mmCIF file of C-alpha atoms and ligand atoms in Angstrom:
data_model
loop_
_atom_site.group_PDB
_atom_site.id
_atom_site.type_symbol
_atom_site.label_atom_id
_atom_site.label_comp_id
_atom_site.label_asym_id
_atom_site.label_seq_id
_atom_site.Cartn_x
_atom_site.Cartn_y
_atom_site.Cartn_z
ATOM 1 C CA MET A 1 0.000 0.000 0.000
ATOM 2 C CA GLN A 2 1.213 3.473 -0.864
ATOM 3 C CA HIS A 3 1.296 5.802 2.091
ATOM 4 C CA ARG A 4 1.200 9.541 1.704
ATOM 5 C CA THR A 5 4.346 10.858 3.338
ATOM 6 C CA SER A 6 4.596 14.485 2.303
ATOM 7 C CA ARG A 7 2.472 17.153 3.835
ATOM 8 C CA SER A 8 2.811 20.863 4.183
ATOM 9 C CA ARG A 9 4.483 21.260 7.569
ATOM 10 C CA THR A 10 3.339 24.741 8.400
ATOM 11 C CA ARG A 11 0.248 26.637 7.534
ATOM 12 C CA SER A 12 -0.629 30.247 8.146
ATOM 13 C CA PRO A 13 -3.442 30.693 10.607
ATOM 14 C CA SER A 14 -6.473 32.546 9.290
ATOM 15 C CA ARG A 15 -6.527 35.729 11.354
ATOM 16 C CA PRO A 16 -9.181 38.387 11.281
ATOM 17 C CA PRO A 17 -8.043 41.403 9.217
ATOM 18 C CA GLY A 18 -6.005 43.879 11.228
ATOM 19 C CA ASP A 19 -5.518 41.477 14.120
ATOM 20 C CA PRO A 20 -1.801 41.411 14.917
ATOM 21 C CA ASN A 21 -0.295 38.254 16.254
ATOM 22 C CA VAL A 22 -0.030 39.571 19.766
ATOM 23 C CA VAL A 23 1.406 36.416 21.261
ATOM 24 C CA ASP A 24 5.081 36.600 22.153
ATOM 25 C CA LEU A 25 6.191 33.007 21.840
ATOM 26 C CA THR A 26 9.547 33.764 23.396
ATOM 27 C CA ALA A 27 7.999 35.000 26.643
ATOM 28 C CA ARG A 28 7.816 32.879 29.790
ATOM 29 C CA SER A 29 4.483 32.074 31.385
ATOM 30 C CA ARG A 30 2.661 35.243 32.429
ATOM 31 C CA TRP A 31 1.350 33.488 35.547
ATOM 32 C CA MET A 32 4.894 32.558 36.540
ATOM 33 C CA ARG A 33 6.034 36.162 36.031
ATOM 34 C CA ILE A 34 3.060 37.456 38.039
ATOM 35 C CA ARG A 35 3.887 35.127 40.890
ATOM 36 C CA GLU A 36 7.570 36.207 40.838
ATOM 37 C CA HIS A 37 6.553 39.866 40.781
ATOM 38 C CA LEU A 38 4.198 39.436 43.748
ATOM 39 C CA SER A 39 6.887 37.747 45.750
ATOM 40 C CA ALA A 40 9.626 40.243 44.732
ATOM 41 C CA THR A 41 7.403 43.140 45.797
ATOM 42 C CA GLY A 42 6.843 41.652 49.256
ATOM 43 C CA ASN A 43 3.306 40.313 48.828
ATOM 44 C CA PRO A 44 2.321 37.220 50.821
ATOM 45 C CA ASP A 45 1.899 33.899 48.922
ATOM 46 C CA PHE A 46 -1.880 33.925 49.267
ATOM 47 C CA ARG A 47 -2.179 36.934 46.926
ATOM 48 C CA PHE A 48 -1.337 34.766 43.910
ATOM 49 C CA ARG A 49 -3.877 32.192 45.015
ATOM 50 C CA GLN A 50 -6.508 34.944 45.343
ATOM 51 C CA VAL A 51 -6.035 35.925 41.685
ATOM 52 C CA ILE A 52 -6.173 32.321 40.489
ATOM 53 C CA SER A 53 -9.289 31.550 42.573
ATOM 54 C CA ALA A 54 -11.126 34.622 41.305
ATOM 55 C CA TRP A 55 -10.231 33.761 37.712
ATOM 56 C CA GLN A 56 -11.028 30.056 37.970
ATOM 57 C CA GLY A 57 -14.091 30.702 40.081
ATOM 58 C CA SER A 58 -15.553 32.519 37.130
ATOM 59 C CA THR A 59 -16.044 35.795 38.992
ATOM 60 C CA ALA A 60 -13.304 37.840 37.361
ATOM 61 C CA GLU A 61 -12.569 38.782 33.765
ATOM 62 C CA THR A 62 -9.864 41.334 34.510
ATOM 63 C CA PHE A 63 -7.512 42.194 37.369
ATOM 64 C CA ALA A 64 -9.864 45.045 38.231
ATOM 65 C CA ASP A 65 -12.530 42.415 39.105
ATOM 66 C CA VAL A 66 -10.346 40.629 41.656
ATOM 67 C CA ARG A 67 -11.983 42.273 44.670
ATOM 68 C CA ALA A 68 -9.901 40.289 47.167
ATOM 69 C CA LEU A 69 -6.815 42.280 46.134
ATOM 70 C CA PRO A 70 -6.093 45.783 47.417
ATOM 71 C CA PRO A 71 -7.074 48.331 44.688
ATOM 72 C CA GLY A 72 -3.486 49.539 44.251
ATOM 73 C CA LEU A 73 -2.286 46.006 43.545
ATOM 74 C CA ARG A 74 -5.101 45.425 41.026
ATOM 75 C CA ALA A 75 -4.030 48.504 39.080
ATOM 76 C CA GLU A 76 -0.351 47.602 39.322
ATOM 77 C CA LEU A 77 -0.899 44.060 37.955
ATOM 78 C CA ALA A 78 -3.141 45.318 35.134
ATOM 79 C CA GLU A 79 -0.590 47.959 34.194
ATOM 80 C CA ARG A 80 2.315 45.537 34.216
ATOM 81 C CA PHE A 81 0.737 42.376 32.788
ATOM 82 C CA GLY A 82 -2.282 43.619 30.811
ATOM 83 C CA PRO A 83 -5.858 43.830 32.118
ATOM 84 C CA ARG A 84 -7.339 40.498 30.989
ATOM 85 C CA LEU A 85 -7.072 37.273 32.956
ATOM 86 C CA HIS A 86 -8.260 34.870 30.239
ATOM 87 C CA PRO A 87 -5.940 33.829 27.425
ATOM 88 C CA LEU A 88 -8.646 31.621 25.817
ATOM 89 C CA THR A 89 -12.252 32.217 24.805
ATOM 90 C CA ALA A 90 -14.644 29.287 24.376
ATOM 91 C CA VAL A 91 -16.353 29.796 21.020
ATOM 92 C CA GLU A 92 -18.219 26.527 20.447
ATOM 93 C CA VAL A 93 -19.218 23.447 22.438
ATOM 94 C CA GLN A 94 -20.262 20.055 21.068
ATOM 95 C CA ARG A 95 -21.477 17.138 23.185
ATOM 96 C CA ASP A 96 -22.372 13.499 22.849
ATOM 97 C CA ASP A 97 -23.309 11.020 25.594
ATOM 98 C CA HIS A 98 -19.866 10.828 27.179
ATOM 99 C CA VAL A 99 -17.822 13.644 25.739
ATOM 100 C CA GLU A 100 -17.750 17.416 25.582
ATOM 101 C CA LYS A 101 -15.551 19.140 22.990
ATOM 102 C CA VAL A 102 -14.757 22.841 23.335
ATOM 103 C CA LEU A 103 -13.336 24.980 20.551
ATOM 104 C CA PHE A 104 -11.175 27.706 22.107
ATOM 105 C CA ALA A 105 -9.838 30.809 20.374
ATOM 106 C CA ALA A 106 -6.544 32.274 21.570
ATOM 107 C CA GLU A 107 -5.663 35.948 21.390
ATOM 108 C CA SER A 108 -3.807 35.651 18.078
ATOM 109 C CA GLY A 109 -6.853 34.016 16.487
ATOM 110 C CA ALA A 110 -5.293 30.536 16.667
ATOM 111 C CA ARG A 111 -7.896 27.867 17.439
ATOM 112 C CA ILE A 112 -7.576 24.665 19.444
ATOM 113 C CA GLU A 113 -9.880 21.987 20.826
ATOM 114 C CA THR A 114 -10.105 20.459 24.303
ATOM 115 C CA VAL A 115 -12.107 17.341 25.124
ATOM 116 C CA VAL A 116 -13.528 16.204 28.457
ATOM 117 C CA SER A 117 -14.711 12.609 28.789
ATOM 118 C CA HIS A 118 -17.121 11.557 31.517
ATOM 119 C CA TYR A 119 -16.857 7.808 31.432
ATOM 120 C CA ARG A 120 -16.888 6.873 35.093
ATOM 121 C CA ALA A 121 -18.924 8.508 37.854
ATOM 122 C CA GLY A 122 -16.876 11.186 39.576
ATOM 123 C CA TRP A 123 -13.896 10.778 37.234
ATOM 124 C CA ASP A 124 -13.422 13.097 34.306
ATOM 125 C CA SER A 125 -10.471 12.995 32.028
ATOM 126 C CA MET A 126 -9.377 15.962 29.970
ATOM 127 C CA CYS A 127 -7.537 15.805 26.688
ATOM 128 C CA VAL A 128 -5.591 19.040 26.133
ATOM 129 C CA SER A 129 -3.879 20.521 23.082
ATOM 130 C CA SER A 130 -0.259 21.656 23.098
ATOM 131 C CA GLN A 131 -0.166 23.189 19.625
ATOM 132 C CA ALA A 132 -2.631 24.689 17.156
ATOM 133 C CA GLY A 133 -2.218 22.083 14.411
ATOM 134 C CA CYS A 134 0.935 19.965 14.262
ATOM 135 C CA GLY A 135 3.909 20.051 11.913
ATOM 136 C CA LEU A 136 4.875 16.380 12.138
ATOM 137 C CA GLY A 137 2.601 15.184 9.348
ATOM 138 C CA CYS A 138 1.570 11.705 10.556
ATOM 139 C CA THR A 139 -0.493 10.270 7.718
ATOM 140 C CA PHE A 140 -3.416 9.079 9.892
ATOM 141 C CA CYS A 141 -4.103 12.231 11.908
ATOM 142 C CA ALA A 142 -6.402 15.188 11.241
ATOM 143 C CA THR A 143 -4.221 17.552 13.317
ATOM 144 C CA GLY A 144 -1.241 16.586 11.179
ATOM 145 C CA ALA A 145 -3.238 17.426 8.048
ATOM 146 C CA VAL A 146 -3.698 20.981 9.397
ATOM 147 C CA GLY A 147 0.054 21.610 9.600
ATOM 148 C CA LEU A 148 1.591 23.696 12.373
ATOM 149 C CA VAL A 149 -0.251 26.953 13.023
ATOM 150 C CA ARG A 150 1.761 27.734 16.152
ATOM 151 C CA ASN A 151 2.936 26.450 19.522
ATOM 152 C CA LEU A 152 0.658 27.298 22.427
ATOM 153 C CA THR A 153 2.115 29.262 25.310
ATOM 154 C CA ALA A 154 2.301 27.617 28.746
ATOM 155 C CA ASP A 155 -0.624 29.812 29.848
ATOM 156 C CA GLU A 156 -2.776 28.748 26.886
ATOM 157 C CA ILE A 157 -2.035 25.087 27.591
ATOM 158 C CA THR A 158 -2.888 25.349 31.267
ATOM 159 C CA ALA A 159 -5.898 27.628 30.684
ATOM 160 C CA GLN A 160 -7.638 24.663 29.036
ATOM 161 C CA VAL A 161 -7.567 22.955 32.450
ATOM 162 C CA MET A 162 -8.214 26.071 34.562
ATOM 163 C CA HIS A 163 -10.873 27.695 32.387
ATOM 164 C CA PRO A 164 -13.801 29.048 34.473
ATOM 165 C CA ARG A 165 -16.310 27.160 32.328
ATOM 166 C CA TRP A 166 -15.387 23.929 34.126
ATOM 167 C CA THR A 167 -16.112 25.474 37.530
ATOM 168 C CA ARG A 168 -19.513 26.561 36.206
ATOM 169 C CA GLU A 169 -20.116 22.933 35.189
ATOM 170 C CA GLY A 170 -19.049 21.608 38.600
ATOM 171 C CA LEU A 171 -15.682 20.333 37.360
ATOM 172 C CA PRO A 172 -13.058 22.559 38.987
ATOM 173 C CA ARG A 173 -10.379 19.823 38.623
ATOM 174 C CA PRO A 174 -10.380 16.931 36.154
ATOM 175 C CA GLY A 175 -9.398 13.501 37.481
ATOM 176 C CA SER A 176 -6.666 13.261 34.867
ATOM 177 C CA VAL A 177 -5.151 15.307 32.058
ATOM 178 C CA ALA A 178 -3.692 13.821 28.874
ATOM 179 C CA PHE A 179 -1.639 15.668 26.252
ATOM 180 C CA MET A 180 -3.491 13.762 23.541
ATOM 181 C CA GLY A 181 -5.354 16.644 21.922
ATOM 182 C CA MET A 182 -3.919 18.694 19.077
ATOM 183 C CA GLY A 183 -0.176 18.732 18.642
ATOM 184 C CA GLU A 184 3.038 17.056 19.638
ATOM 185 C CA ALA A 185 3.690 18.221 23.190
ATOM 186 C CA LEU A 186 7.431 17.550 23.095
ATOM 187 C CA ALA A 187 7.876 19.666 19.948
ATOM 188 C CA ASN A 188 6.754 22.664 22.029
ATOM 189 C CA PRO A 189 9.231 23.919 24.664
ATOM 190 C CA HIS A 190 6.428 25.706 26.559
ATOM 191 C CA VAL A 191 5.113 22.311 27.661
ATOM 192 C CA PHE A 192 7.765 22.197 30.391
ATOM 193 C CA ASP A 193 6.486 25.379 32.065
ATOM 194 C CA ALA A 194 2.929 24.121 31.530
ATOM 195 C CA LEU A 195 3.733 20.930 33.470
ATOM 196 C CA THR A 196 5.329 22.969 36.245
ATOM 197 C CA LEU A 197 2.162 25.078 36.511
ATOM 198 C CA LEU A 198 -0.216 22.120 36.325
ATOM 199 C CA THR A 199 1.546 20.419 39.231
ATOM 200 C CA ASP A 200 2.030 23.645 41.244
ATOM 201 C CA PRO A 201 -0.190 23.513 44.388
ATOM 202 C CA GLY A 202 -0.693 27.290 44.065
ATOM 203 C CA TYR A 203 -2.013 26.913 40.499
ATOM 204 C CA ALA A 204 -3.685 23.684 39.219
ATOM 205 C CA GLY A 205 -2.254 21.404 41.929
ATOM 206 C CA LEU A 206 -2.601 18.176 39.911
ATOM 207 C CA SER A 207 -0.609 15.098 40.800
ATOM 208 C CA ALA A 208 2.058 14.495 38.116
ATOM 209 C CA ARG A 209 0.963 10.857 37.992
ATOM 210 C CA ARG A 210 -2.446 11.984 36.792
ATOM 211 C CA ILE A 211 -0.880 13.748 33.809
ATOM 212 C CA THR A 212 -0.040 11.777 30.672
ATOM 213 C CA VAL A 213 2.205 13.080 27.922
ATOM 214 C CA SER A 214 1.776 11.229 24.635
ATOM 215 C CA THR A 215 4.551 11.599 22.073
ATOM 216 C CA VAL A 216 5.518 10.157 18.713
ATOM 217 C CA GLY A 217 9.059 10.233 20.081
ATOM 218 C CA PHE A 218 10.688 13.661 20.109
ATOM 219 C CA ALA A 219 13.728 12.046 21.752
ATOM 220 C CA SER A 220 15.694 15.154 22.782
ATOM 221 C CA ASN A 221 12.748 16.513 24.754
ATOM 222 C CA LEU A 222 11.659 13.072 25.987
ATOM 223 C CA ASP A 223 15.054 12.911 27.676
ATOM 224 C CA ARG A 224 14.418 16.317 29.232
ATOM 225 C CA LEU A 225 10.896 15.326 30.301
ATOM 226 C CA VAL A 226 11.965 12.213 32.184
ATOM 227 C CA ALA A 227 14.694 14.247 33.931
ATOM 228 C CA GLU A 228 12.498 17.212 34.907
ATOM 229 C CA HIS A 229 9.096 15.536 35.445
ATOM 230 C CA PRO A 230 9.854 11.866 36.217
ATOM 231 C CA GLN A 231 6.443 11.209 37.753
ATOM 232 C CA VAL A 232 4.457 12.215 34.651
ATOM 233 C CA THR A 233 2.928 9.198 32.899
ATOM 234 C CA LEU A 234 4.378 8.566 29.432
ATOM 235 C CA THR A 235 2.857 7.139 26.271
ATOM 236 C CA LEU A 236 5.041 6.543 23.222
ATOM 237 C CA SER A 237 3.148 6.192 19.940
ATOM 238 C CA VAL A 238 4.659 3.178 18.136
ATOM 239 C CA HIS A 239 2.155 2.139 15.435
ATOM 240 C CA SER A 240 4.609 -0.126 13.623
ATOM 241 C CA PRO A 241 7.546 -2.209 14.855
ATOM 242 C CA PHE A 242 9.199 -1.906 11.417
ATOM 243 C CA PRO A 243 11.303 1.270 10.966
ATOM 244 C CA GLY A 244 10.516 1.621 7.232
ATOM 245 C CA GLN A 245 6.765 1.405 7.719
ATOM 246 C CA ARG A 246 6.881 3.507 10.879
ATOM 247 C CA ALA A 247 8.635 6.260 8.924
ATOM 248 C CA GLU A 248 5.783 6.204 6.378
ATOM 249 C CA LEU A 249 3.191 6.551 9.136
ATOM 250 C CA ILE A 250 5.216 8.903 11.379
ATOM 251 C CA PRO A 251 7.816 10.902 9.401
ATOM 252 C CA LEU A 252 9.597 11.881 12.667
ATOM 253 C CA GLU A 253 10.967 8.298 12.759
ATOM 254 C CA GLY A 254 13.585 9.512 10.236
ATOM 255 C CA ARG A 255 14.903 12.078 12.737
ATOM 256 C CA TYR A 256 14.324 10.307 16.056
ATOM 257 C CA PRO A 257 14.104 6.523 15.544
ATOM 258 C CA LEU A 258 11.851 4.441 17.771
ATOM 259 C CA ALA A 259 14.919 2.580 19.091
ATOM 260 C CA ASP A 260 16.352 5.828 20.574
ATOM 261 C CA ASN A 261 13.057 6.618 22.305
ATOM 262 C CA LEU A 262 12.739 3.086 23.685
ATOM 263 C CA ALA A 263 16.270 3.348 25.086
ATOM 264 C CA ILE A 264 15.186 6.494 26.987
ATOM 265 C CA LEU A 265 12.122 4.658 28.330
ATOM 266 C CA ASP A 266 14.324 1.719 29.378
ATOM 267 C CA ARG A 267 16.467 4.037 31.505
ATOM 268 C CA HIS A 268 13.351 5.778 32.854
ATOM 269 C CA VAL A 269 11.611 2.583 34.014
ATOM 270 C CA ARG A 270 14.834 1.312 35.579
ATOM 271 C CA THR A 271 15.176 4.447 37.729
ATOM 272 C CA THR A 272 11.532 5.189 38.530
ATOM 273 C CA ARG A 273 9.931 1.709 38.306
ATOM 274 C CA ARG A 274 6.978 3.567 36.765
ATOM 275 C CA LYS A 275 4.892 1.815 34.134
ATOM 276 C CA VAL A 276 5.041 3.314 30.617
ATOM 277 C CA TYR A 277 2.596 2.887 27.748
ATOM 278 C CA LEU A 278 3.179 2.104 24.103
ATOM 279 C CA ALA A 279 0.286 3.212 21.877
ATOM 280 C CA TYR A 280 -0.386 1.016 18.857
ATOM 281 C CA LEU A 281 -2.817 2.472 16.332
ATOM 282 C CA LEU A 282 -4.379 -0.389 14.414
ATOM 283 C CA ILE A 283 -5.219 0.370 10.766
ATOM 284 C CA ALA A 284 -6.984 -2.421 8.886
ATOM 285 C CA GLY A 285 -4.713 -4.186 6.409
ATOM 286 C CA VAL A 286 -1.767 -1.879 7.161
ATOM 287 C CA ASN A 287 -0.222 -2.900 10.511
ATOM 288 C CA ASP A 288 -2.473 -5.660 11.838
ATOM 289 C CA GLY A 289 -0.752 -8.858 10.644
ATOM 290 C CA GLU A 290 0.937 -11.757 12.441
ATOM 291 C CA ALA A 291 4.346 -10.369 11.460
ATOM 292 C CA HIS A 292 3.447 -7.092 13.203
ATOM 293 C CA LEU A 293 2.281 -8.969 16.299
ATOM 294 C CA ASP A 294 5.480 -11.019 16.456
ATOM 295 C CA ALA A 295 7.786 -8.049 15.921
ATOM 296 C CA LEU A 296 5.901 -5.804 18.364
ATOM 297 C CA ALA A 297 5.907 -8.499 21.061
ATOM 298 C CA ASP A 298 9.595 -9.080 20.431
ATOM 299 C CA LEU A 299 10.285 -5.346 20.762
ATOM 300 C CA VAL A 300 8.579 -5.301 24.163
ATOM 301 C CA ARG A 301 10.130 -8.525 25.417
ATOM 302 C CA ARG A 302 13.601 -7.130 24.622
ATOM 303 C CA ARG A 303 13.129 -4.235 27.079
ATOM 304 C CA SER A 304 15.189 -4.317 30.266
ATOM 305 C CA ARG A 305 11.976 -4.338 32.381
ATOM 306 C CA PRO A 306 9.291 -5.650 29.951
ATOM 307 C CA GLU A 307 6.759 -6.022 32.762
ATOM 308 C CA LEU A 308 6.671 -2.215 33.028
ATOM 309 C CA PHE A 309 5.677 -1.728 29.373
ATOM 310 C CA HIS A 310 1.976 -1.799 28.550
ATOM 311 C CA VAL A 311 0.638 -1.738 24.994
ATOM 312 C CA SER A 312 -2.580 0.260 24.421
ATOM 313 C CA VAL A 313 -4.153 -0.838 21.167
ATOM 314 C CA ILE A 314 -6.131 1.977 19.524
ATOM 315 C CA ARG A 315 -8.641 1.513 16.772
ATOM 316 C CA TYR A 316 -8.033 3.857 13.824
ATOM 317 C CA ASN A 317 -10.658 6.617 13.809
ATOM 318 C CA VAL A 318 -11.411 7.917 10.367
ATOM 319 C CA ALA A 319 -9.760 11.348 10.435
ATOM 320 C CA ALA A 320 -10.372 14.347 8.184
ATOM 321 C CA GLY A 321 -7.302 14.727 5.969
ATOM 322 C CA GLY A 322 -6.068 11.203 6.833
ATOM 323 C CA ASP A 323 -4.918 8.874 4.060
ATOM 324 C CA PRO A 324 -8.113 7.904 2.182
ATOM 325 C CA ALA A 325 -6.831 4.334 1.858
ATOM 326 C CA TYR A 326 -6.919 3.799 5.628
ATOM 327 C CA ARG A 327 -9.788 1.800 7.090
ATOM 328 C CA ALA A 328 -10.918 1.302 10.675
ATOM 329 C CA PRO A 329 -10.459 -2.304 11.847
ATOM 330 C CA SER A 330 -13.424 -4.280 13.194
ATOM 331 C CA THR A 331 -13.828 -4.669 16.957
ATOM 332 C CA ARG A 332 -13.050 -8.380 16.475
ATOM 333 C CA LEU A 333 -9.775 -7.556 14.819
ATOM 334 C CA VAL A 334 -8.774 -5.136 17.606
ATOM 335 C CA GLU A 335 -9.674 -7.655 20.288
ATOM 336 C CA GLY A 336 -7.827 -10.400 18.387
ATOM 337 C CA PHE A 337 -4.711 -8.202 18.214
ATOM 338 C CA VAL A 338 -4.845 -7.585 21.973
ATOM 339 C CA ARG A 339 -5.250 -11.330 22.599
ATOM 340 C CA GLY A 340 -2.321 -11.991 20.278
ATOM 341 C CA LEU A 341 -0.100 -9.725 22.375
ATOM 342 C CA LEU A 342 -1.280 -11.275 25.628
ATOM 343 C CA ALA A 343 -0.579 -14.750 24.235
ATOM 344 C CA ARG A 344 2.967 -13.572 23.473
ATOM 345 C CA GLY A 345 3.479 -12.510 27.087
ATOM 346 C CA VAL A 346 2.962 -8.755 26.588
ATOM 347 C CA HIS A 347 0.685 -6.622 28.806
ATOM 348 C CA ALA A 348 -1.935 -5.140 26.504
ATOM 349 C CA THR A 349 -5.415 -3.638 26.543
ATOM 350 C CA ARG A 350 -7.643 -1.891 24.095
ATOM 351 C CA ARG A 351 -7.898 1.896 24.580
ATOM 352 C CA ARG A 352 -11.509 2.933 24.833
ATOM 353 C CA GLN A 353 -12.447 5.586 22.267
ATOM 354 C CA LEU A 354 -15.130 8.119 23.039
ATOM 355 C CA GLY A 355 -16.487 11.008 21.003
ATOM 356 C CA THR A 356 -16.087 9.640 17.472
ATOM 357 C CA THR A 357 -19.545 10.918 16.475
ATOM 358 C CA ILE A 358 -18.489 14.532 17.068
ATOM 359 C CA ASP A 359 -14.891 14.193 15.823
ATOM 360 C CA ALA A 360 -13.630 14.401 19.393
ATOM 361 C CA ALA A 361 -11.648 11.152 19.556
ATOM 362 C CA CYS A 362 -7.879 10.702 19.223
ATOM 363 C CA GLY A 363 -6.544 12.013 15.949
ATOM 364 C CA GLN A 364 -9.789 13.656 14.842
ATOM 365 C CA LEU A 365 -9.249 17.187 16.178
ATOM 366 C CA HIS A 366 -8.722 19.942 13.633
ATOM 367 C CA ALA A 367 -10.408 22.988 15.222
ATOM 368 C CA ARG A 368 -12.216 23.777 11.948
ATOM 369 C CA TYR A 369 -8.985 24.343 10.038
ATOM 370 C CA LEU A 370 -9.856 21.547 7.583
HETATM 371 C C1 SAM B 401 -3.488 13.091 18.408
HETATM 372 S S1 SAM B 401 -2.138 12.372 19.244
HETATM 373 C C2 SAM B 401 -1.434 13.720 20.148
HETATM 374 C C3 SAM B 401 -0.261 13.314 20.961
HETATM 375 C C4 SAM B 401 1.048 13.029 20.227
HETATM 376 N N1 SAM B 401 1.307 13.954 19.214
HETATM 377 C C5 SAM B 401 1.073 11.615 19.698
HETATM 378 O O1 SAM B 401 0.914 11.445 18.497
HETATM 379 O O2 SAM B 401 1.299 10.702 20.477
HETATM 380 C C6 SAM B 401 -2.873 11.410 20.552
HETATM 381 C C7 SAM B 401 -3.063 9.958 20.211
HETATM 382 O O3 SAM B 401 -3.982 9.859 19.125
HETATM 383 C C8 SAM B 401 -3.556 8.855 18.249
HETATM 384 N N2 SAM B 401 -4.143 9.063 16.934
HETATM 385 C C9 SAM B 401 -3.762 9.941 15.977
HETATM 386 N N3 SAM B 401 -4.566 9.823 14.887
HETATM 387 C C10 SAM B 401 -5.485 8.869 15.196
HETATM 388 C C11 SAM B 401 -6.583 8.317 14.506
HETATM 389 N N4 SAM B 401 -6.923 8.733 13.286
HETATM 390 N N5 SAM B 401 -7.313 7.364 15.123
HETATM 391 C C12 SAM B 401 -7.002 6.951 16.372
HETATM 392 N N6 SAM B 401 -5.983 7.439 17.081
HETATM 393 C C13 SAM B 401 -5.216 8.387 16.498
HETATM 394 C C14 SAM B 401 -2.064 9.043 18.289
HETATM 395 O O4 SAM B 401 -1.389 7.976 17.734
HETATM 396 C C15 SAM B 401 -1.802 9.231 19.762
HETATM 397 O O5 SAM B 401 -1.677 7.983 20.418
HETATM 398 S S1 SF4 B 402 -0.341 11.929 15.662
HETATM 399 FE FE1 SF4 B 402 0.519 13.396 17.081
HETATM 400 S S2 SF4 B 402 2.520 13.926 16.206
HETATM 401 FE FE2 SF4 B 402 1.384 12.931 14.599
HETATM 402 S S3 SF4 B 402 0.442 14.623 13.448
HETATM 403 FE FE3 SF4 B 402 -1.066 13.936 15.005
HETATM 404 S S4 SF4 B 402 -0.708 15.246 16.740
HETATM 405 FE FE4 SF4 B 402 1.085 15.425 15.416
#
């Protein structure tokens, strides 16, 4: 089968006329700078928390609305950091039985999507975007078909989790957060500050173990991630055990081979004893054969601690802009593949997919760019 391997890697965002790109992508997180400023000017720690609570609690749009702060401090923060608290505006919401998908617009006009799944009582998982579009061009993914519009800032990434709309819906904190929305998190350096903020008790206060970063294997930053955030849960997208075929599906294989990424995971599991996940996207007739099963199982069994590697088998969701030759496998085929791995001594389960009817499942997000 011929796979499409070339895609435009960047695409200009459609911005309203006269709207400058006001986002400074070289700047550090505004929230981090605000916190540093408050501390450097002798304010007690609770002042930062007061701003965050007012913002997240949906009562404040601007610093001027944060009534808990002394008026002088409100004016000072607005003057120094700009009046608005919100970096993202929710412009559209779609729902099905288990999933809510929100289209957010950022200040530059860039658009992203965030998905919340309610699949177990009292446990909500949020799928966040790290980039508007993605420049890595995987041939099965709608976000890849968009091309890279731009990296999100750390504040735009974390605002998806902290947005006041969730408080209004009774969901001030999701049970877990996965970087499985739009974009390749490790291709965006702002993800490191975003993780620091998400795990900061004064900001989102999430446990690192409840955060999953999924990557196609941006090895240089995977190395940095395991060093700086060792407790974050990791998923490496594999999709083929054969380098030639993997490079057709995931062009980044040519720059950062799977073997290099697996070597990083080997070191990581040896030091942390944390379980890691290998995602395997099953496309009918492409990567679902016995030879794939044997080679994938072999790849896992050759790890230094194979018991700490878990394969999540994902059914291909038909994605806008994906290769038209790709077909979704039947449920029987997916279950058979999982059984095949188990029979070969590999831990494996099928990853449940929600939201396919509203294009909210893995690989389907394109924020209306397509
Ligand atoms: C959209 S990606 C974002 C995270 C990261 N860039 C990655 O690829 O791992 C999240 C997950 O969706 C999977 N995915 C992409 N396209 C898909 C599709 N059409 N159907 C099902 N899963 C897909 C990816 O392989 C990955 O495991
Ligand atoms: S699968 Fe991940 S890395 Fe590949 S194009 Fe989609 S978002 Fe980017």
